[in-house]
mmCIF file with all atom_site columns, C-alpha atoms in Angstrom:
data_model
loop_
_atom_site.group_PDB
_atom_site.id
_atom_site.type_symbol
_atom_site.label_atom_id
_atom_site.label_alt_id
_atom_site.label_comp_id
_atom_site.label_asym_id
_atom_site.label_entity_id
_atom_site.label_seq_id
_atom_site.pdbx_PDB_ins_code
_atom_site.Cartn_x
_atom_site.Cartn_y
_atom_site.Cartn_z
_atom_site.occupancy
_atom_site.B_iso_or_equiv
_atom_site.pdbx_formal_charge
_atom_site.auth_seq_id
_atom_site.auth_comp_id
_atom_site.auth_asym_id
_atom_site.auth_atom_id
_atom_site.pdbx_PDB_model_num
ATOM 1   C CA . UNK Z 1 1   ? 3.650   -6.651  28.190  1.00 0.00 ? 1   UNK Z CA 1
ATOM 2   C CA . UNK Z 1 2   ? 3.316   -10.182 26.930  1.00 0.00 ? 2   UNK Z CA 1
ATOM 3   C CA . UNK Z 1 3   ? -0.372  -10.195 26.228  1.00 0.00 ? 3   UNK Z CA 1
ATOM 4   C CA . UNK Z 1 4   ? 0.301   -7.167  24.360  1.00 0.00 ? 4   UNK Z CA 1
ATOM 5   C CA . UNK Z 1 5   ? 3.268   -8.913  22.116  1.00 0.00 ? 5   UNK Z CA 1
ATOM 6   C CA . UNK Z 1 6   ? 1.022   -11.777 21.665  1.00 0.00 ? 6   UNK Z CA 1
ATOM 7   C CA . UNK Z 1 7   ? -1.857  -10.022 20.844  1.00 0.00 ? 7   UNK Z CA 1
ATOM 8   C CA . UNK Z 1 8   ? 0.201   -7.379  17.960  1.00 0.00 ? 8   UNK Z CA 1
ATOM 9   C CA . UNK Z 1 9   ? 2.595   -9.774  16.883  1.00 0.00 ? 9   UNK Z CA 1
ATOM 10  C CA . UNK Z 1 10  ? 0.378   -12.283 14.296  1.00 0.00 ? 10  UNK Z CA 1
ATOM 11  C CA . UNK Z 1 11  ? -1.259  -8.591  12.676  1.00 0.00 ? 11  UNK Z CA 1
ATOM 12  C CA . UNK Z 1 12  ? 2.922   -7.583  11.769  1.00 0.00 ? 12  UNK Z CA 1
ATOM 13  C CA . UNK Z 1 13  ? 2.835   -9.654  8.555   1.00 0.00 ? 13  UNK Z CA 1
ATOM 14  C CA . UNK Z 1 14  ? -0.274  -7.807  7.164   1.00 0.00 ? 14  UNK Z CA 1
ATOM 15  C CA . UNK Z 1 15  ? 0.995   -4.329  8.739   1.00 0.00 ? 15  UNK Z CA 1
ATOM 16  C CA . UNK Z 1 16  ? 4.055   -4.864  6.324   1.00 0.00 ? 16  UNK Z CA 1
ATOM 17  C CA . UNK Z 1 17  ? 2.345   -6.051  3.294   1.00 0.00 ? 17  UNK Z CA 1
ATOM 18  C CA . UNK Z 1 18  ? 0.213   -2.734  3.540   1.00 0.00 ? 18  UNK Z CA 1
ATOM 19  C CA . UNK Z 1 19  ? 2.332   -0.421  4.363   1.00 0.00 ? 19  UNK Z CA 1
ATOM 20  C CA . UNK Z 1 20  ? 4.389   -2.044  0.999   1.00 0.00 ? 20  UNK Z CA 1
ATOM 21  C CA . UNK Z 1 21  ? 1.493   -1.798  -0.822  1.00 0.00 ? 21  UNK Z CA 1
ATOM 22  C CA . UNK Z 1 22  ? 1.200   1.821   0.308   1.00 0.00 ? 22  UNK Z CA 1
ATOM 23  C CA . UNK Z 1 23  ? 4.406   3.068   -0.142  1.00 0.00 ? 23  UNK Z CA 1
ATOM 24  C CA . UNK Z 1 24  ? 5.712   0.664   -2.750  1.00 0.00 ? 24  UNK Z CA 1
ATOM 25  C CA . UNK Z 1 25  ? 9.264   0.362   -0.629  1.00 0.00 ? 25  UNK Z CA 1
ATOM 26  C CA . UNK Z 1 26  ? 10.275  -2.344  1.017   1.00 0.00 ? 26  UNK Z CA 1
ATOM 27  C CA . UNK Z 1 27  ? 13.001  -0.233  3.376   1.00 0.00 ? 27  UNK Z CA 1
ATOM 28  C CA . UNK Z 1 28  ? 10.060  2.375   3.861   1.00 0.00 ? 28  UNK Z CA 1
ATOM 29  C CA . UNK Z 1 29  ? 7.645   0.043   4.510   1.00 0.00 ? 29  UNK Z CA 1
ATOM 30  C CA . UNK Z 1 30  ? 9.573   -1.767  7.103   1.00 0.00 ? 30  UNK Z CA 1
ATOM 31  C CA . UNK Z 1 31  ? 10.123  1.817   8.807   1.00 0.00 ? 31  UNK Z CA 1
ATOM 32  C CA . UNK Z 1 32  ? 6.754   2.786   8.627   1.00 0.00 ? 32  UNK Z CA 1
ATOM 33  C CA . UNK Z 1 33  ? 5.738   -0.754  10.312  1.00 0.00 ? 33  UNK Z CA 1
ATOM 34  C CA . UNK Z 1 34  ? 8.606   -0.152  12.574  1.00 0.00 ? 34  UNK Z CA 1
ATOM 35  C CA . UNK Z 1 35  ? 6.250   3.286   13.781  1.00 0.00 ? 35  UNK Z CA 1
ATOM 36  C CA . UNK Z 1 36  ? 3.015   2.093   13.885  1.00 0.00 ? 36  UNK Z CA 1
ATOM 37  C CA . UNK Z 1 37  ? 4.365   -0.343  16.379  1.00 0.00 ? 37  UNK Z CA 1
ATOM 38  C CA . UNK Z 1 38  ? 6.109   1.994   18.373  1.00 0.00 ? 38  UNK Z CA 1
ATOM 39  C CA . UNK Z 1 39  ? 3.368   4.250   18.575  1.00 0.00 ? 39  UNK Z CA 1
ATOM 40  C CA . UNK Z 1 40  ? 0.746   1.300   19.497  1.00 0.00 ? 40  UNK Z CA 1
ATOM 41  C CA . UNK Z 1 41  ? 3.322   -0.036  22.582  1.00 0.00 ? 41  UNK Z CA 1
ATOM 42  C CA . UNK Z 1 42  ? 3.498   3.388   23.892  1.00 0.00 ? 42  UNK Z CA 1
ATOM 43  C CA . UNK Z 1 43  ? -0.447  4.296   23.767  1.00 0.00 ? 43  UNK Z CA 1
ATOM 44  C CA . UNK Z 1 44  ? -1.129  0.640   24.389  1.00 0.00 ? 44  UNK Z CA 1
ATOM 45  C CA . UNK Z 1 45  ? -3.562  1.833   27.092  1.00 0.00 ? 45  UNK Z CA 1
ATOM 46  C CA . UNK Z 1 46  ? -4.912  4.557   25.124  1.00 0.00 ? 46  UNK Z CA 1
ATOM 47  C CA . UNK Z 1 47  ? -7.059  1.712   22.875  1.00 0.00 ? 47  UNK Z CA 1
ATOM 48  C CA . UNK Z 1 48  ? -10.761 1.004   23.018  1.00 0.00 ? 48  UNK Z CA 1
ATOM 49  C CA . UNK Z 1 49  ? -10.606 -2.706  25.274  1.00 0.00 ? 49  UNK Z CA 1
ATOM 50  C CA . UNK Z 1 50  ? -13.784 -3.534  23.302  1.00 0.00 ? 50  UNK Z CA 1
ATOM 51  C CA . UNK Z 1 51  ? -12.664 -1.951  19.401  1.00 0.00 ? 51  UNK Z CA 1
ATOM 52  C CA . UNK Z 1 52  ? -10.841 -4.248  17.516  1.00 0.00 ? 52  UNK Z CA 1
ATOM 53  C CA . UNK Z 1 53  ? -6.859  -4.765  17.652  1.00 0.00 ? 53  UNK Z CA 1
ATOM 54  C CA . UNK Z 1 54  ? -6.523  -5.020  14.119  1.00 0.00 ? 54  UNK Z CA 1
ATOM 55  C CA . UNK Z 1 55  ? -8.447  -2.382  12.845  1.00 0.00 ? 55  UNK Z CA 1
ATOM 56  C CA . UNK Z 1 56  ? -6.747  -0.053  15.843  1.00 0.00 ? 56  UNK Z CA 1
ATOM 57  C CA . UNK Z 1 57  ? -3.294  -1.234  13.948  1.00 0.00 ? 57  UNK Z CA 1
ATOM 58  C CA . UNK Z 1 58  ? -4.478  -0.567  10.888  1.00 0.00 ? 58  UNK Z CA 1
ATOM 59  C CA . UNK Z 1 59  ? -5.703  2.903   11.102  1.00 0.00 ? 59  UNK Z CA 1
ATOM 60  C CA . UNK Z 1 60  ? -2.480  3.532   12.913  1.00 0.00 ? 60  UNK Z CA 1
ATOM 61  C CA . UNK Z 1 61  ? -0.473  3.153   10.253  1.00 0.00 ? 61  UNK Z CA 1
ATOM 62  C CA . UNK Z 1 62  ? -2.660  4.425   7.620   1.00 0.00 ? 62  UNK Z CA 1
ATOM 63  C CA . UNK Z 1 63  ? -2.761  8.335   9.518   1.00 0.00 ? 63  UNK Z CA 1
ATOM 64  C CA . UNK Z 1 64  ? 1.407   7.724   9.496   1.00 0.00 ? 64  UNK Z CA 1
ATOM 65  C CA . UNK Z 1 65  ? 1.262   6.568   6.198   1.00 0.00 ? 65  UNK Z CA 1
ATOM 66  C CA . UNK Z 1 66  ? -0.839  9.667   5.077   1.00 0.00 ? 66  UNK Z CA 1
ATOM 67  C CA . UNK Z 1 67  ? 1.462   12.111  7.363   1.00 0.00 ? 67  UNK Z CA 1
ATOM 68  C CA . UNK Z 1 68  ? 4.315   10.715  5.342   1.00 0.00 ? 68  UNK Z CA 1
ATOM 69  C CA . UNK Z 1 69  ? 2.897   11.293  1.842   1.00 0.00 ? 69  UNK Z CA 1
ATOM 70  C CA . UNK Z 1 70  ? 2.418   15.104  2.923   1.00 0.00 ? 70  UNK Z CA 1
ATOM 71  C CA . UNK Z 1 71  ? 5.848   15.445  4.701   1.00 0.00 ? 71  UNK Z CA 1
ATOM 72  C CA . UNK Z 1 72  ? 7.334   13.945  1.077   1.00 0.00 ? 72  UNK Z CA 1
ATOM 73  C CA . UNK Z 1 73  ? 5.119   16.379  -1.155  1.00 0.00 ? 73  UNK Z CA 1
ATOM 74  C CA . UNK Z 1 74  ? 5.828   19.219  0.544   1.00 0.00 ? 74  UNK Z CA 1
ATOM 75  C CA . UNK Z 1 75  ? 9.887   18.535  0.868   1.00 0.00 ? 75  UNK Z CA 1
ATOM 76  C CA . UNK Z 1 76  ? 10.386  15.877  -1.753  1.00 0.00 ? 76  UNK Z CA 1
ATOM 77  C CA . UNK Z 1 77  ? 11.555  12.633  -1.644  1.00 0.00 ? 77  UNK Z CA 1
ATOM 78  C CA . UNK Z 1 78  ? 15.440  12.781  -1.142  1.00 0.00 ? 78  UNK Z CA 1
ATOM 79  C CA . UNK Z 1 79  ? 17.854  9.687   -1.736  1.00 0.00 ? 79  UNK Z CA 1
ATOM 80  C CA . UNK Z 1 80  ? 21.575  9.929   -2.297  1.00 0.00 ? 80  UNK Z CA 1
ATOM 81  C CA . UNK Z 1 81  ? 23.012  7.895   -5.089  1.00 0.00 ? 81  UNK Z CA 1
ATOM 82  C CA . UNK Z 1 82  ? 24.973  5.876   -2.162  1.00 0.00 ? 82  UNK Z CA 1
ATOM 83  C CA . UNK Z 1 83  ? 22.268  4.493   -0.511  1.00 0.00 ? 83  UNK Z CA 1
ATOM 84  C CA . UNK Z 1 84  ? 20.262  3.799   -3.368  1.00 0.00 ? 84  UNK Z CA 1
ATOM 85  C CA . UNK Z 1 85  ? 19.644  0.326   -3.722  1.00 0.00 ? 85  UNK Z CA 1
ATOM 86  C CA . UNK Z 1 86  ? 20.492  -1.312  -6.908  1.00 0.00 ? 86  UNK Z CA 1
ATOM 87  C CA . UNK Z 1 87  ? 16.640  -2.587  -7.487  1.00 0.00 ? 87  UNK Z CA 1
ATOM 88  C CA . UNK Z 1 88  ? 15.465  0.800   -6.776  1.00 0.00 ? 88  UNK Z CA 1
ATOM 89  C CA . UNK Z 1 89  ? 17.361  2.630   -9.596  1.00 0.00 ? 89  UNK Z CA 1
ATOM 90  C CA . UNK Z 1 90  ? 16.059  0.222   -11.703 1.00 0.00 ? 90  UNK Z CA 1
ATOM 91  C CA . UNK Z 1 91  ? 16.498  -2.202  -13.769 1.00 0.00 ? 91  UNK Z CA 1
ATOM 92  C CA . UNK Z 1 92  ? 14.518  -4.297  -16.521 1.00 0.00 ? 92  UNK Z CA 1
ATOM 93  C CA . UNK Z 1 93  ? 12.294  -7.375  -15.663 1.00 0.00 ? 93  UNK Z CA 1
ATOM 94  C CA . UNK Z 1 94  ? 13.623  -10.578 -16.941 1.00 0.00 ? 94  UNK Z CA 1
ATOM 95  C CA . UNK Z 1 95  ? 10.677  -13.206 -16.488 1.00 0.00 ? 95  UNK Z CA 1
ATOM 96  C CA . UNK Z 1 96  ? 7.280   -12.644 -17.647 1.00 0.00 ? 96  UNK Z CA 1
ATOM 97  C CA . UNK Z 1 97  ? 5.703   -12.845 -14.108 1.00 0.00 ? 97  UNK Z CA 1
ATOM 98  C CA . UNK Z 1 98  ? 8.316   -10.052 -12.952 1.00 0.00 ? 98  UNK Z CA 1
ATOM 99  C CA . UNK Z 1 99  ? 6.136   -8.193  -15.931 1.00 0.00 ? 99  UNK Z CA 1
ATOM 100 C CA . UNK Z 1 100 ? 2.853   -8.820  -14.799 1.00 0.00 ? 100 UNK Z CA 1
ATOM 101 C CA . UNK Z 1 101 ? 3.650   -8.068  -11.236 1.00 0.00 ? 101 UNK Z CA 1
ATOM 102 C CA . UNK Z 1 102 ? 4.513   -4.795  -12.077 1.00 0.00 ? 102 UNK Z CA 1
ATOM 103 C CA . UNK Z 1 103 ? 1.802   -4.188  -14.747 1.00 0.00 ? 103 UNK Z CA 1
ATOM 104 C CA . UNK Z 1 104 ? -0.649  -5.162  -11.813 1.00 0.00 ? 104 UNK Z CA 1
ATOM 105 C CA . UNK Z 1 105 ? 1.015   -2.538  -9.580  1.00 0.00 ? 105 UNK Z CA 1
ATOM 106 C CA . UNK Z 1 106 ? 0.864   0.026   -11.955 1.00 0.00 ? 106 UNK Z CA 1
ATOM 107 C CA . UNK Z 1 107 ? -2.651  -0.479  -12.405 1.00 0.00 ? 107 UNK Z CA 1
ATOM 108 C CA . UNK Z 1 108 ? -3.065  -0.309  -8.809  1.00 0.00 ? 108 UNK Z CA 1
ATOM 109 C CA . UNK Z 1 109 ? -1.163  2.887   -8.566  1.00 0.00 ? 109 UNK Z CA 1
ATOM 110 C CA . UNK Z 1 110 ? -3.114  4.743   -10.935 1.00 0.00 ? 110 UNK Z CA 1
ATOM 111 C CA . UNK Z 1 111 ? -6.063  4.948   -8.716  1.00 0.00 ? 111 UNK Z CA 1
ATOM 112 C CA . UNK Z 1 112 ? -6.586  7.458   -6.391  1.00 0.00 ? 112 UNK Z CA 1
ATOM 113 C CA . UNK Z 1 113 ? -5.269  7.225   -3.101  1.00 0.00 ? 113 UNK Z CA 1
ATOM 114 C CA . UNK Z 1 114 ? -8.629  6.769   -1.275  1.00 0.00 ? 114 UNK Z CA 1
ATOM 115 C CA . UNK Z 1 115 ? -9.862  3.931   -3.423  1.00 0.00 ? 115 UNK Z CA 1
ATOM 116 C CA . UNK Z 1 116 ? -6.237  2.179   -3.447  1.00 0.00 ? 116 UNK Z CA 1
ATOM 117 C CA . UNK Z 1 117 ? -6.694  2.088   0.186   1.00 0.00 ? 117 UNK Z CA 1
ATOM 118 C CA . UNK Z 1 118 ? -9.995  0.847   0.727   1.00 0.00 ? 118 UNK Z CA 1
ATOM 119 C CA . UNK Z 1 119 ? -9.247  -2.112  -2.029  1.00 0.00 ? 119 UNK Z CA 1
ATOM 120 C CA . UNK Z 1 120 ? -6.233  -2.924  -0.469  1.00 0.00 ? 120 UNK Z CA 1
ATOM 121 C CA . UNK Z 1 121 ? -7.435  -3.237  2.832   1.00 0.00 ? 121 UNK Z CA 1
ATOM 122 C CA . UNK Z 1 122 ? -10.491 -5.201  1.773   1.00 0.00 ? 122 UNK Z CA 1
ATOM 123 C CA . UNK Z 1 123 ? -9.515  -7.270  -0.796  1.00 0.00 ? 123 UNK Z CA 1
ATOM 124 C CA . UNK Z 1 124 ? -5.518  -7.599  0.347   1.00 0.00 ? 124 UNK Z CA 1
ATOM 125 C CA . UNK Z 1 125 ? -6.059  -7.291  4.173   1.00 0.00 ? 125 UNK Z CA 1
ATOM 126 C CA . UNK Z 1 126 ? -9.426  -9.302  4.316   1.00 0.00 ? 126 UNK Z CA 1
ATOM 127 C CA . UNK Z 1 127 ? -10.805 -6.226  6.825   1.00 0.00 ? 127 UNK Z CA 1
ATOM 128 C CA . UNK Z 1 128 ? -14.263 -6.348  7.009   1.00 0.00 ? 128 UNK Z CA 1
ATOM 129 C CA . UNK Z 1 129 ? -16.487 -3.349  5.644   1.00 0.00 ? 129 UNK Z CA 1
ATOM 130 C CA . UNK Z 1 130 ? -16.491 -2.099  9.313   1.00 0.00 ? 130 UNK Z CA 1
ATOM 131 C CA . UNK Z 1 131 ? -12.802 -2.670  9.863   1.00 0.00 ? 131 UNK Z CA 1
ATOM 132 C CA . UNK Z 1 132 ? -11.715 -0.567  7.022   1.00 0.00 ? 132 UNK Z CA 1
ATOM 133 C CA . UNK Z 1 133 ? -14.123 2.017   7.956   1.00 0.00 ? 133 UNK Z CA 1
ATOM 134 C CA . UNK Z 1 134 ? -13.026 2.719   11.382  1.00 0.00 ? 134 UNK Z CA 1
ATOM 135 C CA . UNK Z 1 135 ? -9.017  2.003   10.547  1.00 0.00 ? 135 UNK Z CA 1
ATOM 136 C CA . UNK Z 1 136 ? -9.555  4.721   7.618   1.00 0.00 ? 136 UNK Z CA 1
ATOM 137 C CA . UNK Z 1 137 ? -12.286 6.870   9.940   1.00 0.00 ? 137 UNK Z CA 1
ATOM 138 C CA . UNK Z 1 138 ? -14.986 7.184   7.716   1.00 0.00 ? 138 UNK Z CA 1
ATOM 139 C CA . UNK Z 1 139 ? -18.727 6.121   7.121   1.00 0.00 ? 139 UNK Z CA 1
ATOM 140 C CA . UNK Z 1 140 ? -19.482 2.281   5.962   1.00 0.00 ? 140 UNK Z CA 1
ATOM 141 C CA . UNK Z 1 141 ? -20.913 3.384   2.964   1.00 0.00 ? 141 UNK Z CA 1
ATOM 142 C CA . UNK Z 1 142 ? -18.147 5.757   1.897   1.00 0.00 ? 142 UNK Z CA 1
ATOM 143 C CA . UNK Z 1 143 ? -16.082 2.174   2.252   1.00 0.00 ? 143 UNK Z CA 1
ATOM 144 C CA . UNK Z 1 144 ? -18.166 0.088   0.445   1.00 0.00 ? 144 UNK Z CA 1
ATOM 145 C CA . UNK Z 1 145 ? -18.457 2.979   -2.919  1.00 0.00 ? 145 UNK Z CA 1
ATOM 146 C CA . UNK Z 1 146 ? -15.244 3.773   -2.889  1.00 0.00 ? 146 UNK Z CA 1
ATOM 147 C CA . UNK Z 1 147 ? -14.612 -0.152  -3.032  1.00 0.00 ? 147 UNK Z CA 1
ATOM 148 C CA . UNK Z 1 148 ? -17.057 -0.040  -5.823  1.00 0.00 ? 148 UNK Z CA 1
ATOM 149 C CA . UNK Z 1 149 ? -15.281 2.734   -8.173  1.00 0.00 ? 149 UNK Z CA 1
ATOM 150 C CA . UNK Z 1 150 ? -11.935 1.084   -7.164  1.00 0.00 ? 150 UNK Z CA 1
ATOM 151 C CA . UNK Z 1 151 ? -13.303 -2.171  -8.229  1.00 0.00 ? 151 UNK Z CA 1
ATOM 152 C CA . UNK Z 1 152 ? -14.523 -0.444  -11.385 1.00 0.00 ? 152 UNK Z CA 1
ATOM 153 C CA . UNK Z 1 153 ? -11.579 2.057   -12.472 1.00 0.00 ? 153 UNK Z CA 1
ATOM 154 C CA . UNK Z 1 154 ? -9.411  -1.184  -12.062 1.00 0.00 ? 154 UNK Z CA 1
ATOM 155 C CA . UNK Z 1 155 ? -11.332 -3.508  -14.378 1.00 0.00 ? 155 UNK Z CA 1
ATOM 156 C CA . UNK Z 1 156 ? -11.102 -0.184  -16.978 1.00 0.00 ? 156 UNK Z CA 1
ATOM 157 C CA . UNK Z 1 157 ? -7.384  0.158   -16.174 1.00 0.00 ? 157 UNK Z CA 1
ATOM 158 C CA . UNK Z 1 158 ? -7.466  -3.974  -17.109 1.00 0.00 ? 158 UNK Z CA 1
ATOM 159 C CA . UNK Z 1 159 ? -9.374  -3.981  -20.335 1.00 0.00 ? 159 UNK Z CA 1
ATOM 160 C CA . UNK Z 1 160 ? -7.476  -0.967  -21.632 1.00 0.00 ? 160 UNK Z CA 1
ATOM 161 C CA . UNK Z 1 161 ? -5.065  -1.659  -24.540 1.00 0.00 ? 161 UNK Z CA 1
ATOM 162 C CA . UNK Z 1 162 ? -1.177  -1.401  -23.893 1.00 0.00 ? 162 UNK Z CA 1
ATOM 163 C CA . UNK Z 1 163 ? -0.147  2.340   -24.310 1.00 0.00 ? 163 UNK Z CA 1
ATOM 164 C CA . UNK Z 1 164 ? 2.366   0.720   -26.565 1.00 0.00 ? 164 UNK Z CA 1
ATOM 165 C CA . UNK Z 1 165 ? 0.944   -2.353  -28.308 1.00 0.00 ? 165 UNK Z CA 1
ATOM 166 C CA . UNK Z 1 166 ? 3.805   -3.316  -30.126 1.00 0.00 ? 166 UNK Z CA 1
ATOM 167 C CA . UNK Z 1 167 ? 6.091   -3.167  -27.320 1.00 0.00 ? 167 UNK Z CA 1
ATOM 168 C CA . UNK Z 1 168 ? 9.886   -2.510  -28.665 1.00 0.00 ? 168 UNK Z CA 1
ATOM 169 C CA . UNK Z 1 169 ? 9.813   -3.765  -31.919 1.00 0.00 ? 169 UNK Z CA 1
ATOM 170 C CA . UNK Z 1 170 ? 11.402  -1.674  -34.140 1.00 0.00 ? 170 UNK Z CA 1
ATOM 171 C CA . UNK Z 1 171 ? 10.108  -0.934  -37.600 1.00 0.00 ? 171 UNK Z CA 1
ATOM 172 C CA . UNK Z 1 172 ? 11.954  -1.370  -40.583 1.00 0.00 ? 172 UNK Z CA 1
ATOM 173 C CA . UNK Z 1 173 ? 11.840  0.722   -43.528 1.00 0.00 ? 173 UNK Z CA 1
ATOM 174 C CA . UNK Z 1 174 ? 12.379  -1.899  -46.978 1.00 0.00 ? 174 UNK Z CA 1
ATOM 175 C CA . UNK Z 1 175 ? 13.737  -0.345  -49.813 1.00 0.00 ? 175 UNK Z CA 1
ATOM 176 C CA . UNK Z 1 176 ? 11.924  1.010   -53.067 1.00 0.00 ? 176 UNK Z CA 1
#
């Protein structure tokens, strides 16, 4: 049981900032973590010995991940006004950096869910081309052009002007 701590316990950190990444919720990322954890303690001896511990983790939480995103489009996502938290009802940035963080995630969220994944884990996660293929079970190649078009639709999403370039200035009519 120790081993196995050791062994899971320095991959938690990147497991979190995934499954944030993911799910863009810090509460539900923490549960979904919280799962993939679970589930890897209690098939602990189901794993390859050889396959890699990381990539095992990984595509753990991915499948959860993905079984989550169907369970919430097929009931909806439900949150009482109670246990809302304040920074989840929103509320508007107040530094600059706050901005760009948020412009950068809604860039990120605009691609599709395969190529999200595959950039995250590759460029976020520092998986190898390998590792990302076996944690999201498919082919090398599929990895390395969906990393491509991700790479791609995100430079677009980049060099696109603002949808509202003069932000919330308000125009002034001057009198004849």
């Amino acid at each position: 049981m120790s081993d196995m701590l050791h062994r899971i316990e320095p991959v938690i950190p990147a497991l979190r900032r995934y499954a944030r990444a993911l799910v863009r919720n810090h509460a539900a990322a923490d549960d979904l973590v919280q799962d993939c954890l679970e589930r890897a303690v209690s098939r602990w001896d189901q794993r390859r010995e050889d396959g890699n511990l990381r990539s095992w983790l990984f595509a753990i939480l991915h499948n959860l991940a993905i079984n989550q995103f169907r369970r919430t489009a097929t009931r909806g996502q439900h949150v009482t006004i109670d246990e809302a938290h304040e920074h989840e009802i929103g509320q508007n940035a107040v530094q600059e950096q706050t901005m760009i963080y948020q412009e950068a995630l809604s860039k990120l969220a605009r691609l599709p869910d395969e190529q999200r994944a595959v950039l995250l884990l590759i460029a976020v996660e520092d998986l190898t081309y390998a590792e990302a293929a076996k944690a999201l079970n498919i082919p090398v190649g599929t990895v390395m052009s969906r990393l491509s078009r991700a790479r791609e639709r995100l430079q677009q999403e980049i060099e696109k002007p603002a949808d509202n370039p003069m932000g919330n200035v308000v125009q002034l009519r001057s009198k004849p």
